[in-house]
Amino acid sequence: MSARLIGVGTGPGDPELLTLKAVRALAEAEVVAHFAKAGRCGNARATVEGFMRPGVVELRLAYPVTIEVGWREPAYAAAIGGFFEEAAAAVEAHLEAGRSVAVLSEGDPLFYGSYMHLHVRLAPRWPVEVIPGVTAMSGGWSQAGLPLAQGDDVLTVLPGTLPEGELARRLGDSAASVIMKVGRNLPAIRRALAAAGKLGRAVYVERATMAQTFSVPLAEKADDRAPYFSLVLVPGWEARR
Amino acid sequence: MSARLIGVGTGPGDPELLTLKAVRALAEAEVVAHFAKAGRCGNARATVEGFMRPGVVELRLAYPVTIEVGWREPAYAAAIGGFFEEAAAAVEAHLEAGRSVAVLSEGDPLFYGSYMHLHVRLAPRWPVEVIPGVTAMSGGWSQAGLPLAQGDDVLTVLPGTLPEGELARRLGDSAASVIMKVGRNLPAIRRALAAAGKLGRAVYVERATMAQTFSVPLAEKADDRAPYFSLVLVPGWEARR
């Protein structure tokens, strides 16, 4: 292969939910890059463990800080500011040496993925391929066996970091909703669902398709603890006919 | 295997975007069922052509009429009424004989898929597994190299069959949007995008990830012809930083 950036969607966590194309990219790429929190192995890297080519060069891109704050907050912008520039430069050094670089991305690369920060910096200058992946939300509703949207349903994807009033308004205005970035926002999300009259339909899903996965009607879930990457699903298609 | 219903997401069209799990299901299932328009081979069946087990029993579920009318319209409801009941009965006959039945679904099975009509009828009575797939919209924005949503972006999925005024309102109220079911609705979709001030950002994608695929800024696309399953994408993340 020659210099080439490949955004590789690794899906929601179950290694069997890798696509054939993602597996081929892992077998062929000379460098595999992946984002991770400091001191942790990222979910995408864990997902592909059984598909790493022996001897492949790994490039670990370690976030300088937690990302569990809204990305529009000044504290986040200040902390993360130079990181994506440095990460893009590290990837580009391999491209300049003529290597193909696969960048792992949980779920789908261009759907809220960190890969996007490399893509916008490097795609204007280098050959790029993006391999779509199964999103975490698809993994969630499939595991819960929850028909999410049908026919003329409007579906809205909402960050749980939105203000409670805005969450309630948007939940009430959509047939189906997916709430991401749950974590510490769970109590506010629960109140917004109640205000929109949708609490009884909501399903909580944690670590969809992974080994320690768990799903339950939100009404039966306590507010005590929820990982940042858990989801709340509100199905549409009330008629179900 | 024993009696078991398996909803298999076949992804947006490129056979390499099948998941390993979907390929395994096709290798193991005793019956493969698929929806199709009368006289046509469905996209999902075409996608899996190279992965069909020799000798597998095929169950073709042929729609009685075009589905290119809104599903809430009385004419549609009348024509389609008994079809899903008959399709579920045909699948259930195989389950009653102790067979495993894989039902193909373009994209992701529980995301606007026909499989859902079988799922709600049969899941209460039979063991069911749903294998999520890459959605057509993920295939579309990946192929176009278009970063769709990031950070706190709200993303809305809109059927192009919605009234023009409602489309415009929702487009204006979301950072990112995906418009499905384009087809004959393209002129109204274009007017709604213009009214929302988003026409300049919109990208048209046809047959994403398939052999004859095509994408172009919507502003450069004529209204003359668009397949029903083409997409219009409106990316969020205006900062791109």
Short mmCIF file of C-alpha atoms in Angstrom, two decimals:
data_model
loop_
_atom_site.label_atom_id
_atom_site.label_comp_id
_atom_site.label_asym_id
_atom_site.label_seq_id
_atom_site.Cartn_x
_atom_site.Cartn_y
_atom_site.Cartn_z
CA MET A 1 0.00 0.00 0.00
CA SER A 2 0.99 3.63 -0.27
CA ALA A 3 0.31 6.72 1.85
CA ARG A 4 -3.34 6.59 2.70
CA LEU A 5 -5.58 7.52 5.63
CA ILE A 6 -8.31 4.98 6.45
CA GLY A 7 -10.99 5.77 9.01
CA VAL A 8 -12.13 2.38 10.28
CA GLY A 9 -15.45 2.01 12.08
CA THR A 10 -15.06 -0.78 14.64
CA GLY A 11 -18.73 -0.99 15.63
CA PRO A 12 -20.32 -1.03 19.07
CA GLY A 13 -17.98 -3.46 20.80
CA ASP A 14 -18.67 -7.07 19.80
CA PRO A 15 -15.72 -8.07 17.55
CA GLU A 16 -18.13 -10.04 15.36
CA LEU A 17 -19.77 -6.73 14.44
CA LEU A 18 -16.66 -5.65 12.57
CA THR A 19 -17.32 -5.47 8.84
CA LEU A 20 -15.34 -7.57 6.37
CA LYS A 21 -13.92 -4.32 5.04
CA ALA A 22 -12.68 -3.25 8.47
CA VAL A 23 -11.01 -6.64 8.95
CA ARG A 24 -9.30 -6.29 5.58
CA ALA A 25 -8.10 -2.78 6.41
CA LEU A 26 -6.56 -4.12 9.64
CA ALA A 27 -4.83 -6.90 7.71
CA GLU A 28 -3.38 -4.48 5.16
CA ALA A 29 -2.59 -1.20 6.95
CA GLU A 30 1.00 -0.55 7.95
CA VAL A 31 0.07 1.58 10.95
CA VAL A 32 -2.95 1.29 13.26
CA ALA A 33 -3.74 4.45 15.23
CA HIS A 34 -6.25 4.66 18.07
CA PHE A 35 -7.50 7.18 20.59
CA ALA A 36 -7.56 6.34 24.29
CA LYS A 37 -7.91 8.01 27.63
CA ALA A 38 -4.65 8.21 29.60
CA GLY A 39 -3.85 4.87 31.19
CA ARG A 40 -6.72 3.08 29.44
CA CYS A 41 -7.17 0.83 26.43
CA GLY A 42 -9.79 2.37 24.17
CA ASN A 43 -12.90 0.35 23.27
CA ALA A 44 -12.05 0.38 19.58
CA ARG A 45 -8.59 -1.08 20.21
CA ALA A 46 -10.06 -3.74 22.51
CA THR A 47 -12.61 -4.67 19.84
CA VAL A 48 -9.98 -5.36 17.17
CA GLU A 49 -7.54 -7.26 19.45
CA GLY A 50 -8.02 -10.53 17.57
CA PHE A 51 -7.53 -8.89 14.17
CA MET A 52 -4.27 -6.96 14.65
CA ARG A 53 -1.58 -7.97 12.18
CA PRO A 54 1.53 -9.28 13.96
CA GLY A 55 4.25 -6.68 13.77
CA VAL A 56 1.96 -3.81 12.77
CA VAL A 57 3.06 -0.38 14.01
CA GLU A 58 0.68 1.00 16.64
CA LEU A 59 0.18 4.71 17.21
CA ARG A 60 -1.56 5.47 20.48
CA LEU A 61 -3.24 8.89 20.66
CA ALA A 62 -3.83 9.52 24.36
CA TYR A 63 -6.31 12.24 25.30
CA PRO A 64 -4.77 14.74 27.69
CA VAL A 65 -7.92 14.97 29.84
CA THR A 66 -11.31 13.37 30.38
CA ILE A 67 -13.75 14.15 27.64
CA GLU A 68 -16.73 13.99 29.97
CA VAL A 69 -17.45 17.70 29.70
CA GLY A 70 -19.38 19.41 26.91
CA TRP A 71 -17.13 20.18 23.98
CA ARG A 72 -18.33 23.76 23.81
CA GLU A 73 -17.18 24.51 27.37
CA PRO A 74 -14.11 26.75 27.54
CA ALA A 75 -12.31 24.39 29.94
CA TYR A 76 -12.61 21.59 27.40
CA ALA A 77 -11.53 23.72 24.47
CA ALA A 78 -8.47 24.91 26.37
CA ALA A 79 -7.40 21.43 27.45
CA ILE A 80 -8.04 19.69 24.14
CA GLY A 81 -6.88 22.57 21.95
CA GLY A 82 -3.50 21.39 20.80
CA PHE A 83 -4.17 17.68 21.16
CA PHE A 84 -5.92 17.08 17.85
CA GLU A 85 -3.25 19.13 16.07
CA GLU A 86 -0.54 16.96 17.61
CA ALA A 87 -2.46 13.77 16.83
CA ALA A 88 -2.90 14.82 13.19
CA ALA A 89 0.81 15.64 12.96
CA ALA A 90 1.73 12.22 14.38
CA VAL A 91 -0.48 10.48 11.82
CA GLU A 92 0.80 12.70 9.02
CA ALA A 93 4.42 11.79 9.81
CA HIS A 94 3.56 8.20 8.87
CA LEU A 95 1.75 9.34 5.71
CA GLU A 96 4.79 11.39 4.72
CA ALA A 97 6.91 8.25 5.12
CA GLY A 98 4.61 6.57 2.57
CA ARG A 99 2.67 4.41 5.02
CA SER A 100 -1.02 3.54 5.11
CA VAL A 101 -2.60 4.47 8.45
CA ALA A 102 -5.83 2.93 9.73
CA VAL A 103 -7.43 5.06 12.45
CA LEU A 104 -9.79 3.08 14.66
CA SER A 105 -13.11 4.66 15.53
CA GLU A 106 -15.74 3.19 17.84
CA GLY A 107 -19.06 2.88 16.08
CA ASP A 108 -19.03 4.85 12.83
CA PRO A 109 -16.09 7.21 12.08
CA LEU A 110 -18.03 10.28 10.90
CA PHE A 111 -20.82 9.98 13.50
CA TYR A 112 -19.55 11.84 16.60
CA GLY A 113 -16.16 10.10 16.32
CA SER A 114 -12.75 11.45 17.34
CA TYR A 115 -11.51 10.34 13.95
CA MET A 116 -13.35 13.36 12.49
CA HIS A 117 -10.74 15.70 13.99
CA LEU A 118 -8.03 13.93 11.97
CA HIS A 119 -10.22 13.70 8.88
CA VAL A 120 -10.85 17.45 8.55
CA ARG A 121 -7.14 18.17 9.00
CA LEU A 122 -5.73 15.49 6.69
CA ALA A 123 -8.39 14.71 4.05
CA PRO A 124 -7.59 17.87 2.03
CA ARG A 125 -4.00 16.67 1.55
CA TRP A 126 -4.02 12.86 1.46
CA PRO A 127 -5.96 9.98 -0.11
CA VAL A 128 -8.66 9.02 2.37
CA GLU A 129 -11.11 6.17 2.70
CA VAL A 130 -13.80 5.98 5.37
CA ILE A 131 -15.16 2.54 6.28
CA PRO A 132 -18.53 2.96 7.97
CA GLY A 133 -19.34 0.93 11.05
CA VAL A 134 -22.31 -0.25 13.09
CA THR A 135 -23.16 2.56 15.52
CA ALA A 136 -23.47 2.08 19.27
CA MET A 137 -27.15 3.05 19.01
CA SER A 138 -27.81 0.27 16.47
CA GLY A 139 -26.04 -2.13 18.79
CA GLY A 140 -28.22 -0.91 21.64
CA TRP A 141 -31.64 -1.27 20.07
CA SER A 142 -30.69 -4.58 18.45
CA GLN A 143 -29.56 -6.04 21.74
CA ALA A 144 -32.71 -4.78 23.46
CA GLY A 145 -34.86 -6.14 20.59
CA LEU A 146 -36.46 -2.72 20.40
CA PRO A 147 -37.98 -1.64 17.05
CA LEU A 148 -36.82 1.97 16.97
CA ALA A 149 -38.33 3.85 14.04
CA GLN A 150 -40.61 2.96 11.15
CA GLY A 151 -42.46 4.58 8.26
CA ASP A 152 -42.68 8.35 8.62
CA ASP A 153 -41.23 8.47 12.15
CA VAL A 154 -38.90 11.36 12.87
CA LEU A 155 -35.85 10.20 14.85
CA THR A 156 -33.71 12.62 16.86
CA VAL A 157 -30.27 11.91 18.29
CA LEU A 158 -29.73 14.01 21.40
CA PRO A 159 -26.63 14.54 23.53
CA GLY A 160 -27.59 14.08 27.19
CA THR A 161 -25.53 17.19 27.89
CA LEU A 162 -28.28 19.46 26.50
CA PRO A 163 -30.16 21.69 28.96
CA GLU A 164 -33.06 19.82 30.55
CA GLY A 165 -35.74 22.08 29.05
CA GLU A 166 -34.35 21.70 25.56
CA LEU A 167 -34.15 17.93 25.98
CA ALA A 168 -37.81 17.82 27.04
CA ARG A 169 -38.91 19.99 24.13
CA ARG A 170 -37.07 17.88 21.56
CA LEU A 171 -38.18 14.57 23.08
CA GLY A 172 -41.77 15.76 22.84
CA ASP A 173 -41.29 16.79 19.20
CA SER A 174 -39.91 13.44 17.93
CA ALA A 175 -41.55 10.07 17.40
CA ALA A 176 -38.29 8.32 18.33
CA SER A 177 -35.20 9.50 20.17
CA VAL A 178 -31.73 8.32 21.10
CA ILE A 179 -29.99 10.03 24.01
CA MET A 180 -26.20 9.68 24.07
CA LYS A 181 -23.64 10.82 26.65
CA VAL A 182 -25.81 9.72 29.54
CA GLY A 183 -23.37 9.42 32.47
CA ARG A 184 -23.91 12.05 35.14
CA ASN A 185 -26.79 13.54 33.12
CA LEU A 186 -29.13 10.64 33.89
CA PRO A 187 -31.26 12.42 36.54
CA ALA A 188 -31.86 15.40 34.21
CA ILE A 189 -32.59 13.04 31.30
CA ARG A 190 -35.16 11.21 33.43
CA ARG A 191 -36.90 14.49 34.35
CA ALA A 192 -36.94 15.60 30.71
CA LEU A 193 -38.47 12.29 29.63
CA ALA A 194 -41.14 12.60 32.31
CA ALA A 195 -41.92 16.18 31.23
CA ALA A 196 -42.30 14.98 27.62
CA GLY A 197 -44.55 12.09 28.67
CA LYS A 198 -42.06 9.52 27.38
CA LEU A 199 -40.51 8.06 30.53
CA GLY A 200 -42.63 4.91 30.32
CA ARG A 201 -41.32 4.09 26.84
CA ALA A 202 -37.63 4.74 27.54
CA VAL A 203 -35.08 1.91 27.65
CA TYR A 204 -31.63 2.20 29.22
CA VAL A 205 -28.75 0.30 27.55
CA GLU A 206 -25.25 -0.04 28.95
CA ARG A 207 -22.19 -1.38 27.05
CA ALA A 208 -24.31 -2.54 24.11
CA THR A 209 -23.07 -5.79 22.48
CA MET A 210 -20.11 -6.03 24.91
CA ALA A 211 -19.46 -8.80 27.41
CA GLN A 212 -20.95 -7.02 30.43
CA THR A 213 -23.93 -5.53 28.66
CA PHE A 214 -27.19 -4.70 30.37
CA SER A 215 -30.52 -3.19 29.32
CA VAL A 216 -33.63 -2.36 31.32
CA PRO A 217 -36.68 -0.07 31.15
CA LEU A 218 -35.39 3.28 32.39
CA ALA A 219 -38.21 3.43 34.93
CA GLU A 220 -36.59 0.43 36.67
CA LYS A 221 -33.07 1.87 36.64
CA ALA A 222 -31.72 3.88 39.57
CA ASP A 223 -29.93 7.18 38.97
CA ASP A 224 -26.96 6.02 41.03
CA ARG A 225 -24.51 5.09 38.32
CA ALA A 226 -24.36 5.18 34.53
CA PRO A 227 -21.29 5.06 32.27
CA TYR A 228 -20.76 8.03 29.97
CA PHE A 229 -21.27 5.81 26.93
CA SER A 230 -24.57 4.31 28.00
CA LEU A 231 -27.68 5.15 25.94
CA VAL A 232 -31.33 5.89 26.51
CA LEU A 233 -33.62 4.79 23.66
CA VAL A 234 -37.17 6.02 23.10
CA PRO A 235 -38.84 3.95 20.38
CA GLY A 236 -41.32 5.37 17.91
CA TRP A 237 -43.75 3.28 15.84
CA GLU A 238 -46.47 3.21 18.48
CA ALA A 239 -48.91 1.36 16.19
CA ARG A 240 -46.55 -1.61 15.68
CA ARG A 241 -48.79 -3.09 13.05
CA MET B 1 -29.57 -25.11 15.00
CA SER B 2 -33.10 -25.10 16.31
CA ALA B 3 -36.12 -22.87 15.72
CA ARG B 4 -34.84 -19.33 15.85
CA LEU B 5 -35.59 -16.02 14.13
CA ILE B 6 -32.52 -13.98 13.16
CA GLY B 7 -32.87 -10.43 11.83
CA VAL B 8 -29.75 -9.87 9.75
CA GLY B 9 -28.65 -6.36 8.84
CA THR B 10 -26.95 -6.51 5.45
CA GLY B 11 -25.65 -2.94 5.42
CA PRO B 12 -25.91 -0.28 2.72
CA GLY B 13 -25.05 -2.40 -0.31
CA ASP B 14 -21.32 -3.12 -0.54
CA PRO B 15 -20.96 -6.83 0.36
CA GLU B 16 -17.73 -6.01 2.23
CA LEU B 17 -19.84 -3.99 4.67
CA LEU B 18 -21.49 -7.15 5.94
CA THR B 19 -20.44 -7.88 9.51
CA LEU B 20 -18.68 -11.10 10.46
CA LYS B 21 -21.78 -11.97 12.46
CA ALA B 22 -24.07 -11.55 9.46
CA VAL B 23 -21.79 -13.78 7.38
CA ARG B 24 -21.87 -16.42 10.10
CA ALA B 25 -25.65 -16.26 10.31
CA LEU B 26 -25.88 -16.82 6.55
CA ALA B 27 -23.55 -19.81 6.83
CA GLU B 28 -25.61 -21.37 9.61
CA ALA B 29 -29.27 -20.56 9.01
CA GLU B 30 -31.45 -23.24 7.44
CA VAL B 31 -33.78 -20.74 5.75
CA VAL B 32 -32.97 -17.28 4.36
CA ALA B 33 -36.00 -15.00 3.94
CA HIS B 34 -35.96 -11.69 2.10
CA PHE B 35 -38.39 -8.97 1.09
CA ALA B 36 -38.58 -7.81 -2.52
CA LYS B 37 -40.80 -5.85 -4.84
CA ALA B 38 -42.70 -8.00 -7.33
CA GLY B 39 -40.42 -9.05 -10.18
CA ARG B 40 -37.30 -7.59 -8.55
CA CYS B 41 -34.37 -8.88 -6.54
CA GLY B 42 -34.17 -6.91 -3.31
CA ASN B 43 -30.99 -5.02 -2.44
CA ALA B 44 -30.38 -7.11 0.67
CA ARG B 45 -30.52 -10.36 -1.31
CA ALA B 46 -28.19 -8.93 -3.96
CA THR B 47 -25.73 -7.86 -1.25
CA VAL B 48 -25.42 -11.37 0.21
CA GLU B 49 -25.22 -13.23 -3.13
CA GLY B 50 -21.64 -14.38 -2.52
CA PHE B 51 -22.42 -15.60 1.00
CA MET B 52 -25.46 -17.81 0.44
CA ARG B 53 -24.95 -21.39 1.61
CA PRO B 54 -25.40 -23.87 -1.25
CA GLY B 55 -28.69 -25.67 -0.81
CA VAL B 56 -30.13 -23.20 1.70
CA VAL B 57 -33.91 -22.83 1.55
CA GLU B 58 -34.93 -19.39 0.30
CA LEU B 59 -38.19 -17.74 1.26
CA ARG B 60 -39.06 -14.80 -0.94
CA LEU B 61 -41.52 -12.30 0.57
CA ALA B 62 -42.82 -10.25 -2.38
CA TYR B 63 -44.56 -6.96 -1.62
CA PRO B 64 -47.97 -6.81 -3.25
CA VAL B 65 -47.54 -3.16 -4.33
CA THR B 66 -45.00 -0.37 -4.50
CA ILE B 67 -44.08 1.03 -1.10
CA GLU B 68 -43.50 4.51 -2.51
CA VAL B 69 -46.48 6.02 -0.74
CA GLY B 70 -46.58 7.20 2.87
CA TRP B 71 -47.32 4.32 5.20
CA ARG B 72 -50.01 6.28 6.98
CA GLU B 73 -52.05 6.73 3.77
CA PRO B 74 -55.23 4.61 3.65
CA ALA B 75 -54.42 3.25 0.17
CA TYR B 76 -51.15 1.88 1.48
CA ALA B 77 -52.66 0.44 4.62
CA ALA B 78 -55.35 -1.32 2.61
CA ALA B 79 -52.92 -2.81 0.09
CA ILE B 80 -50.27 -3.85 2.57
CA GLY B 81 -52.69 -4.89 5.30
CA GLY B 82 -52.60 -8.65 5.06
CA PHE B 83 -49.15 -8.91 3.53
CA PHE B 84 -47.12 -8.72 6.73
CA GLU B 85 -49.48 -11.19 8.40
CA GLU B 86 -48.95 -13.64 5.54
CA ALA B 87 -45.20 -13.06 5.56
CA ALA B 88 -45.04 -13.71 9.31
CA ALA B 89 -47.10 -16.89 8.87
CA ALA B 90 -44.75 -18.12 6.13
CA VAL B 91 -41.72 -17.54 8.37
CA GLU B 92 -43.46 -19.09 11.34
CA ALA B 93 -44.20 -22.28 9.39
CA HIS B 94 -40.45 -22.83 9.15
CA LEU B 95 -39.97 -22.06 12.85
CA GLU B 96 -42.69 -24.58 13.70
CA ALA B 97 -40.78 -27.16 11.68
CA GLY B 98 -37.77 -26.50 13.93
CA ARG B 99 -35.73 -24.46 11.45
CA SER B 100 -33.61 -21.37 11.98
CA VAL B 101 -34.71 -18.50 9.73
CA ALA B 102 -32.46 -15.55 8.84
CA VAL B 103 -34.45 -12.56 7.59
CA LEU B 104 -32.38 -10.18 5.49
CA SER B 105 -32.76 -6.47 6.11
CA GLU B 106 -31.05 -3.69 4.18
CA GLY B 107 -29.08 -1.44 6.51
CA ASP B 108 -30.04 -2.12 10.13
CA PRO B 109 -33.04 -4.37 10.90
CA LEU B 110 -34.75 -2.25 13.57
CA PHE B 111 -34.12 1.11 11.85
CA TYR B 112 -37.03 1.61 9.41
CA GLY B 113 -36.68 -1.98 8.16
CA SER B 114 -39.41 -4.30 6.87
CA TYR B 115 -38.02 -6.95 9.22
CA MET B 116 -39.65 -5.03 12.08
CA HIS B 117 -43.10 -6.18 10.92
CA LEU B 118 -42.02 -9.80 11.41
CA HIS B 119 -40.20 -9.03 14.65
CA VAL B 120 -43.23 -7.59 16.44
CA ARG B 121 -45.37 -10.55 15.35
CA LEU B 122 -42.91 -13.36 16.10
CA ALA B 123 -40.56 -12.15 18.86
CA PRO B 124 -43.16 -12.74 21.61
CA ARG B 125 -43.30 -16.45 20.71
CA TRP B 126 -39.86 -17.49 19.39
CA PRO B 127 -36.17 -17.13 20.25
CA VAL B 128 -34.95 -14.06 18.38
CA GLU B 129 -31.58 -12.51 17.67
CA VAL B 130 -31.09 -9.19 15.89
CA ILE B 131 -27.75 -8.57 14.17
CA PRO B 132 -27.30 -4.84 13.67
CA GLY B 133 -25.97 -3.54 10.37
CA VAL B 134 -24.34 -0.46 8.89
CA THR B 135 -27.14 1.94 7.93
CA ALA B 136 -27.55 3.46 4.48
CA MET B 137 -26.98 6.88 6.00
CA SER B 138 -23.60 5.81 7.45
CA GLY B 139 -22.71 4.43 4.03
CA GLY B 140 -23.73 7.74 2.48
CA TRP B 141 -21.73 10.12 4.63
CA SER B 142 -18.70 7.79 4.64
CA GLN B 143 -18.67 7.60 0.89
CA ALA B 144 -19.06 11.38 0.60
CA GLY B 145 -16.31 11.87 3.24
CA LEU B 146 -18.71 14.16 5.05
CA PRO B 147 -18.26 14.59 8.84
CA LEU B 148 -21.89 14.50 9.92
CA ALA B 149 -22.24 15.27 13.61
CA GLN B 150 -19.88 16.03 16.46
CA GLY B 151 -19.90 17.09 20.11
CA ASP B 152 -23.27 18.43 21.21
CA ASP B 153 -24.81 18.44 17.72
CA VAL B 154 -28.45 17.39 17.53
CA LEU B 155 -29.05 15.07 14.56
CA THR B 156 -32.51 14.54 13.09
CA VAL B 157 -33.53 11.80 10.67
CA LEU B 158 -36.40 13.01 8.49
CA PRO B 159 -38.56 11.16 5.97
CA GLY B 160 -38.75 13.22 2.79
CA THR B 161 -42.46 12.46 2.76
CA LEU B 162 -43.11 15.01 5.54
CA PRO B 163 -45.02 18.21 4.62
CA GLU B 164 -42.68 20.86 3.26
CA GLY B 165 -43.31 23.31 6.10
CA GLU B 166 -42.61 20.70 8.74
CA LEU B 167 -39.42 19.67 6.95
CA ALA B 168 -38.23 23.29 6.88
CA ARG B 169 -39.01 23.79 10.57
CA ARG B 170 -37.16 20.64 11.63
CA LEU B 171 -34.18 21.31 9.35
CA GLY B 172 -33.84 24.75 10.91
CA ASP B 173 -34.02 23.28 14.42
CA SER B 174 -31.22 20.68 14.00
CA ALA B 175 -27.46 21.05 13.67
CA ALA B 176 -27.35 18.00 11.38
CA SER B 177 -30.02 16.22 9.37
CA VAL B 178 -30.50 13.16 7.22
CA ILE B 179 -33.42 13.12 4.78
CA MET B 180 -34.54 9.67 3.64
CA LYS B 181 -37.15 8.62 1.07
CA VAL B 182 -36.11 11.32 -1.36
CA GLY B 183 -37.48 10.12 -4.72
CA ARG B 184 -40.32 12.26 -6.00
CA ASN B 185 -40.08 14.50 -2.93
CA LEU B 186 -36.80 16.10 -4.07
CA PRO B 187 -38.28 19.44 -5.26
CA ALA B 188 -40.12 19.94 -1.94
CA ILE B 189 -37.00 18.91 0.00
CA ARG B 190 -34.96 21.48 -1.91
CA ARG B 191 -37.46 24.24 -1.11
CA ALA B 192 -37.51 23.25 2.57
CA LEU B 193 -33.71 23.34 2.74
CA ALA B 194 -33.68 26.79 1.13
CA ALA B 195 -36.30 28.03 3.59
CA ALA B 196 -34.17 26.75 6.47
CA GLY B 197 -31.02 28.38 5.05
CA LYS B 198 -29.33 24.98 4.66
CA LEU B 199 -29.40 24.34 0.92
CA GLY B 200 -25.75 25.31 0.49
CA ARG B 201 -24.63 22.65 2.99
CA ALA B 202 -26.76 19.79 1.65
CA VAL B 203 -25.22 16.80 -0.13
CA TYR B 204 -27.15 14.35 -2.31
CA VAL B 205 -26.10 10.68 -2.23
CA GLU B 206 -27.46 7.97 -4.51
CA ARG B 207 -26.93 4.20 -4.07
CA ALA B 208 -24.36 4.71 -1.31
CA THR B 209 -21.52 2.13 -1.36
CA MET B 210 -23.03 0.31 -4.36
CA ALA B 211 -21.43 -0.12 -7.79
CA GLN B 212 -23.22 2.79 -9.46
CA THR B 213 -22.99 5.21 -6.57
CA PHE B 214 -22.92 8.96 -6.97
CA SER B 215 -22.79 11.97 -4.64
CA VAL B 216 -22.87 15.69 -5.34
CA PRO B 217 -23.74 18.95 -3.57
CA LEU B 218 -27.53 19.16 -3.79
CA ALA B 219 -27.25 22.64 -5.30
CA GLU B 220 -25.63 21.02 -8.36
CA LYS B 221 -28.22 18.24 -8.71
CA ALA B 222 -31.27 18.66 -10.96
CA ASP B 223 -34.72 17.71 -9.69
CA ASP B 224 -35.29 15.49 -12.72
CA ARG B 225 -34.73 12.07 -11.24
CA ALA B 226 -33.86 10.60 -7.85
CA PRO B 227 -34.33 7.02 -6.66
CA TYR B 228 -36.57 6.49 -3.66
CA PHE B 229 -33.63 5.26 -1.59
CA SER B 230 -31.34 8.19 -2.26
CA LEU B 231 -30.43 10.43 0.69
CA VAL B 232 -29.87 14.11 1.39
CA LEU B 233 -27.30 14.82 4.12
CA VAL B 234 -26.93 18.12 5.98
CA PRO B 235 -23.77 18.06 8.10
CA GLY B 236 -23.48 19.77 11.47
CA TRP B 237 -20.18 20.62 13.18
CA GLU B 238 -19.80 23.98 11.49
CA ALA B 239 -16.64 24.81 13.48
CA ARG B 240 -14.74 21.75 12.24
CA ARG B 241 -11.93 22.35 14.69
#
